[in-house]
XYZ file of C-alpha atoms in Angstrom:
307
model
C -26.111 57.433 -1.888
C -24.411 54.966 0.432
C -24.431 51.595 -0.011
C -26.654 49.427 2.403
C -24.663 46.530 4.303
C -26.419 43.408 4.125
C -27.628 42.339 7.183
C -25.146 39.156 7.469
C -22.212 41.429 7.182
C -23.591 43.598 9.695
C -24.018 40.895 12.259
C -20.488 39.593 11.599
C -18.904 43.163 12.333
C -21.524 44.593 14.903
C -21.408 42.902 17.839
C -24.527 44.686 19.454
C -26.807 43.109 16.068
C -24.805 39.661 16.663
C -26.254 40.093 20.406
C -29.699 40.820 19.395
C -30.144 38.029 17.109
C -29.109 35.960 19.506
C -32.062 36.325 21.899
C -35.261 33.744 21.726
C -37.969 36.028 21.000
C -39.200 39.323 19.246
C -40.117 40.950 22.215
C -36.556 40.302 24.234
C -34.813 41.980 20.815
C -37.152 45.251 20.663
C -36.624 45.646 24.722
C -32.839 45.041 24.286
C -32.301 47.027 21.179
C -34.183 49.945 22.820
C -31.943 50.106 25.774
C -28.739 49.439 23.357
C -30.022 52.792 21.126
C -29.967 54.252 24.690
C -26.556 53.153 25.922
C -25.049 54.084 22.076
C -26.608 58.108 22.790
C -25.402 58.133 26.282
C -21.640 57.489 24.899
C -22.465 59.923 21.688
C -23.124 58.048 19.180
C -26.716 57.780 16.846
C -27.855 53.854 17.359
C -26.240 50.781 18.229
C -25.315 50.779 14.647
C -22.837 53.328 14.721
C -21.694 52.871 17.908
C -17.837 51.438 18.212
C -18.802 49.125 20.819
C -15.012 47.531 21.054
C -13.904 50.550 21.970
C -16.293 50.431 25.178
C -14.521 49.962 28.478
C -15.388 49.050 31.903
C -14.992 52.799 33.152
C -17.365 53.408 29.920
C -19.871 51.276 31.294
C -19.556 52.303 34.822
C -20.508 55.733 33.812
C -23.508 54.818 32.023
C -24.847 52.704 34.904
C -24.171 56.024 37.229
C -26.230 57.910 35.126
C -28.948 55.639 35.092
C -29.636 55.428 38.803
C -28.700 59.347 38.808
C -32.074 59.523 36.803
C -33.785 57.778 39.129
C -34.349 54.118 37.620
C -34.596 50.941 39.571
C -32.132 48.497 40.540
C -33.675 46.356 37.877
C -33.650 48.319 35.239
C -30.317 49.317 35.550
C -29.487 45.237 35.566
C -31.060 44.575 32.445
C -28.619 47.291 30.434
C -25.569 45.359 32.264
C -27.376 42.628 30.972
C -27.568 43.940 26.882
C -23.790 45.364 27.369
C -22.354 42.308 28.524
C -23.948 40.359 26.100
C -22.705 42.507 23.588
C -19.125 42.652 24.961
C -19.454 38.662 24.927
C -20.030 38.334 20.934
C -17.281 41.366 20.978
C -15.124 39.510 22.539
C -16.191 36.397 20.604
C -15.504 37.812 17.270
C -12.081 38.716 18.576
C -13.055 42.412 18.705
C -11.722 42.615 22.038
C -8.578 41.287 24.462
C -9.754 38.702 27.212
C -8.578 41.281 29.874
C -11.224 43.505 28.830
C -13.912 40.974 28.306
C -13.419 40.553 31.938
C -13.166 43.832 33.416
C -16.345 44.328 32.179
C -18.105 41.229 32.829
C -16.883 41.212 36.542
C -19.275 44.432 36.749
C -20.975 43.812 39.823
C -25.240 43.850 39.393
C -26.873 46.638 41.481
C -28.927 45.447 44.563
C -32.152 46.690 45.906
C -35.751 46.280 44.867
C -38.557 48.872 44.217
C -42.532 47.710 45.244
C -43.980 46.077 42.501
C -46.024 47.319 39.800
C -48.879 47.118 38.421
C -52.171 45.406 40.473
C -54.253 42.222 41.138
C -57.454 42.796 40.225
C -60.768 42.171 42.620
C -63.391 39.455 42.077
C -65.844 42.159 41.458
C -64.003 44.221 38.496
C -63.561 40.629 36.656
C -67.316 40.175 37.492
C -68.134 43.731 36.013
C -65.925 42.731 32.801
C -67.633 39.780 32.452
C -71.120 41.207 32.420
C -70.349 44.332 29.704
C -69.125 40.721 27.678
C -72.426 38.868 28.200
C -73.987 41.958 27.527
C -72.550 42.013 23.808
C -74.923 39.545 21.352
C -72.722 40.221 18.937
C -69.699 37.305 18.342
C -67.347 39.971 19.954
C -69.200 39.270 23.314
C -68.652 35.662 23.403
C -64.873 35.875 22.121
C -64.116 38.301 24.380
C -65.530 37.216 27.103
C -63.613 33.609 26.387
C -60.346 35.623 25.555
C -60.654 37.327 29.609
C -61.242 33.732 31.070
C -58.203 32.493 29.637
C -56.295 35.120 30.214
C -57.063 35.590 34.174
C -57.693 31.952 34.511
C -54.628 30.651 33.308
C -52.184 33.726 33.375
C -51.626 33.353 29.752
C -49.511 36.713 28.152
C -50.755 38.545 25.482
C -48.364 37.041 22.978
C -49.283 34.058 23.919
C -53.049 33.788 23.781
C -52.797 35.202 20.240
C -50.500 32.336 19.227
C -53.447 29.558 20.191
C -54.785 27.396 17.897
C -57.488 25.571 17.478
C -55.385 22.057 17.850
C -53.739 23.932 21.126
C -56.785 22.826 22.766
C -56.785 19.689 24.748
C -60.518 19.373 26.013
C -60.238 15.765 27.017
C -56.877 17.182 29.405
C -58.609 20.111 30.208
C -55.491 22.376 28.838
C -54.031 24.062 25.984
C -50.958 23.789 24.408
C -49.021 27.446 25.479
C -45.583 28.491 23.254
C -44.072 31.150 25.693
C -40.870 32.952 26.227
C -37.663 31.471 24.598
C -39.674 28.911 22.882
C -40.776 27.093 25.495
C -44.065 24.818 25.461
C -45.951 24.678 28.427
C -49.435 23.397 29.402
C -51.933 25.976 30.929
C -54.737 23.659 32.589
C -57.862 25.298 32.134
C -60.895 25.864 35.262
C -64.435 24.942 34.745
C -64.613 28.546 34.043
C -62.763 29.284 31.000
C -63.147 25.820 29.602
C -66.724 26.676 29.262
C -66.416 30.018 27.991
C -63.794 28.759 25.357
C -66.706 25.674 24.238
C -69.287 28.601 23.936
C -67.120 30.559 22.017
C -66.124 27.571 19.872
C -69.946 26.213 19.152
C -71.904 28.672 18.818
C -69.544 31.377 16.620
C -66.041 30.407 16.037
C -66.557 26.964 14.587
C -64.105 24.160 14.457
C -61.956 24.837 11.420
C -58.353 25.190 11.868
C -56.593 28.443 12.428
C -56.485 30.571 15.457
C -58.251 29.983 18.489
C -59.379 34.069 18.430
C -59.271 35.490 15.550
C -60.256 39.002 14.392
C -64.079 39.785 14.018
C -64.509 42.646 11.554
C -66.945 45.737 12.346
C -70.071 44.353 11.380
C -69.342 40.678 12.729
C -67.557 39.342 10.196
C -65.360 36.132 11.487
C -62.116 35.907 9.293
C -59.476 33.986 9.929
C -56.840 36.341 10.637
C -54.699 36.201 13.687
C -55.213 39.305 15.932
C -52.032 41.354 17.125
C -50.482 41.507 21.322
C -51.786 45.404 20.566
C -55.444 43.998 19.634
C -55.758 42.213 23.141
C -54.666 45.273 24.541
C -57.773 47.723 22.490
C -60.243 44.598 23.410
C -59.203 44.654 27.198
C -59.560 48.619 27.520
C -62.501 48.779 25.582
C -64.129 46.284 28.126
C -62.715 48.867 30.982
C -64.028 51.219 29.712
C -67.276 49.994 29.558
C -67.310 48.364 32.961
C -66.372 51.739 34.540
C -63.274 50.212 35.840
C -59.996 52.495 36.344
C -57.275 51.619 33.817
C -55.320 48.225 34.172
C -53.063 46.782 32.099
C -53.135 43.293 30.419
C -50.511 42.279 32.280
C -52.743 42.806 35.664
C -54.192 39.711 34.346
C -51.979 37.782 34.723
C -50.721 39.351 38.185
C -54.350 38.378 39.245
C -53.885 34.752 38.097
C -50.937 34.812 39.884
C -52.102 36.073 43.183
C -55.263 33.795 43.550
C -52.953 30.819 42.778
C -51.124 31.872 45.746
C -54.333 32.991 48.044
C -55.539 29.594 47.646
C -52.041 28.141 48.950
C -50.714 26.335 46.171
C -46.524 26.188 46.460
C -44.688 29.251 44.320
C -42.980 25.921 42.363
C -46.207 25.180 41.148
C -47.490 28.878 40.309
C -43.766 29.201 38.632
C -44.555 26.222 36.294
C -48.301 27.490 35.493
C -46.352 30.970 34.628
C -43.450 29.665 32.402
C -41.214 31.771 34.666
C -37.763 30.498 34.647
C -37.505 31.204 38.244
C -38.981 31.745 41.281
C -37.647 35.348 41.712
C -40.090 36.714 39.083
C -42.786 34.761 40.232
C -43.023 36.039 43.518
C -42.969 39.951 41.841
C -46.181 38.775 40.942
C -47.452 38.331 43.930
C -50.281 41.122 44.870
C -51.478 39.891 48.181
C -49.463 41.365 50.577
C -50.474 44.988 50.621
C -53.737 43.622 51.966
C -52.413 41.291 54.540
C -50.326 44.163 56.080
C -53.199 46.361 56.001
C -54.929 43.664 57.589
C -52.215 42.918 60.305
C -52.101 46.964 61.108
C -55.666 47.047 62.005
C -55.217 44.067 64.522
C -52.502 46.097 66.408
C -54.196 47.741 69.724
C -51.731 50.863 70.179
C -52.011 54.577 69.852
């Protein structure tokens, strides 16, 4: 049987694992290490383990990029494996693994421009209304959890990672916010409407209680309140299971927080401001979250007197 390398040697001589450890959270490592698996198969080799990745060249990485938008996939997807090579390529050239010349033949790799319409969708006042009634509807502590758990997320545009990580003590009644640890390990405040700050005190005072721990925990089958701290995939079963029984067509978690985004926006606060509420790093990714503007053309088109 071979022998296992430990994982410090393999970060030393694998410049792809030195890359990944590198990044500032979980999720940024599973995305990156997924499209580095993909990059490794494209040039023959198993995984980004096996893969000789000082032997990669600029015309190496050239080709991989061409197949990628021969498949079909965006501009930005095709930037973020430039991104994961030349981050690997960096630590190779860090660790010596590579001459300067090709370090910068490779990072001088131009990004691809272009943009593709956005995805996902903002959702109306009514479906939140419908997914707030099948909440209400629940007398078991699910309902009022739940119910809390969809206020915060649409009325702050909290992630899914990120409203499992709460805590009791994140809560800042008296400043009418809580205490968010996002991307990178950044802390941000998320101030909190009437709205959810309500829901969240319900929640709180009539089930939860005020012992430390996290802010939702998981509620066993027959309404059992442990103090376990759910899972992103548990926010994701709660949030269908609520679709589902609002008759709603399928959304996505993340809609949530494109919904946050875009009534922030409809009621004309500056994209600096909506950035900041986000914890986006920039501006750019902000405004991909932006779901107004199907409507305002549609709008516009309807004005026009011709034909």
């Amino acid at each position: 049987m071979a022998e296992v390398m430990p994982a410090s040697e393999l970060i030393e001589q694998n410049p792809a694992m030195a890359y990944l450890v590198s990044l500032g959270s979980k999720k940024s490592r599973q995305t990156m290490k997924s499209f580095l698996n993909i990059v490794a198969r494209i040039n023959g080799y198993a995984s980004i383990e096996t893969c000789p990745w000082a032997q990669l060249r600029r015309h190496h990485v050239q080709a991989v990029l061409q197949m990628l938008e021969d498949l079909g996939r965006a501009p930005a997807t095709r930037n973020t494996y430039l991104a994961a090579i030349k981050g690997v390529m960096t630590e190779a050239w860090i660790k010596k693994q590579i001459d300067h010349d090709t370090y910068q033949q490779i990072k001088l790799i131009r990004t691809a421009k272009g943009t593709r319409l956005a995805k996902g969708k903002a959702l109306a006042k009514e479906e939140l209304q419908k997914l707030f009634f099948t909440c209400e509807s629940d007398s078991s502590p699910k309902g009022l959890r739940d119910a809390a758990i969809l206020a915060v997320l649409v009325g702050c545009g909290l992630r899914r990672s990120e409203i499992v990580a709460l805590d009791l003590e994140s809560i800042d009644f008296k400043e009418q916010c809580l205490k968010v640890l996002g991307k990178g390990d950044k802390e941000r405040l998320a101030f909190m409407p009437p709205g959810p700050q309500q829901r969240v005190k319900r929640w709180i005072d009539e089930v939860r209680g005020d012992y430390p721990g996290p802010l939702f925990p998981r509620i066993r089958r027959y309404g059992d309140v442990t103090t376990e701290r759910m899972s992103d995939q548990a926010i994701y079963y709660i949030l269908d299971t609520r679709r589902v029984e609002a008759g709603l067509d399928e959304f996505a978690p993340h809609d949530l927080r494109r919904t946050f985004a875009s009534a922030m926006l409809d009621n004309k606060e500056d994209i600096i401001t909506v950035r900041d509420a986000m914890g986006h790093a920039s501006v750019t990714t902000t405004q991909r979250y932006d779901h107004r503007g199907n409507d305002r053309l549609r709008e516009a088109s309807q004005r026009l007197d011709v034909g």
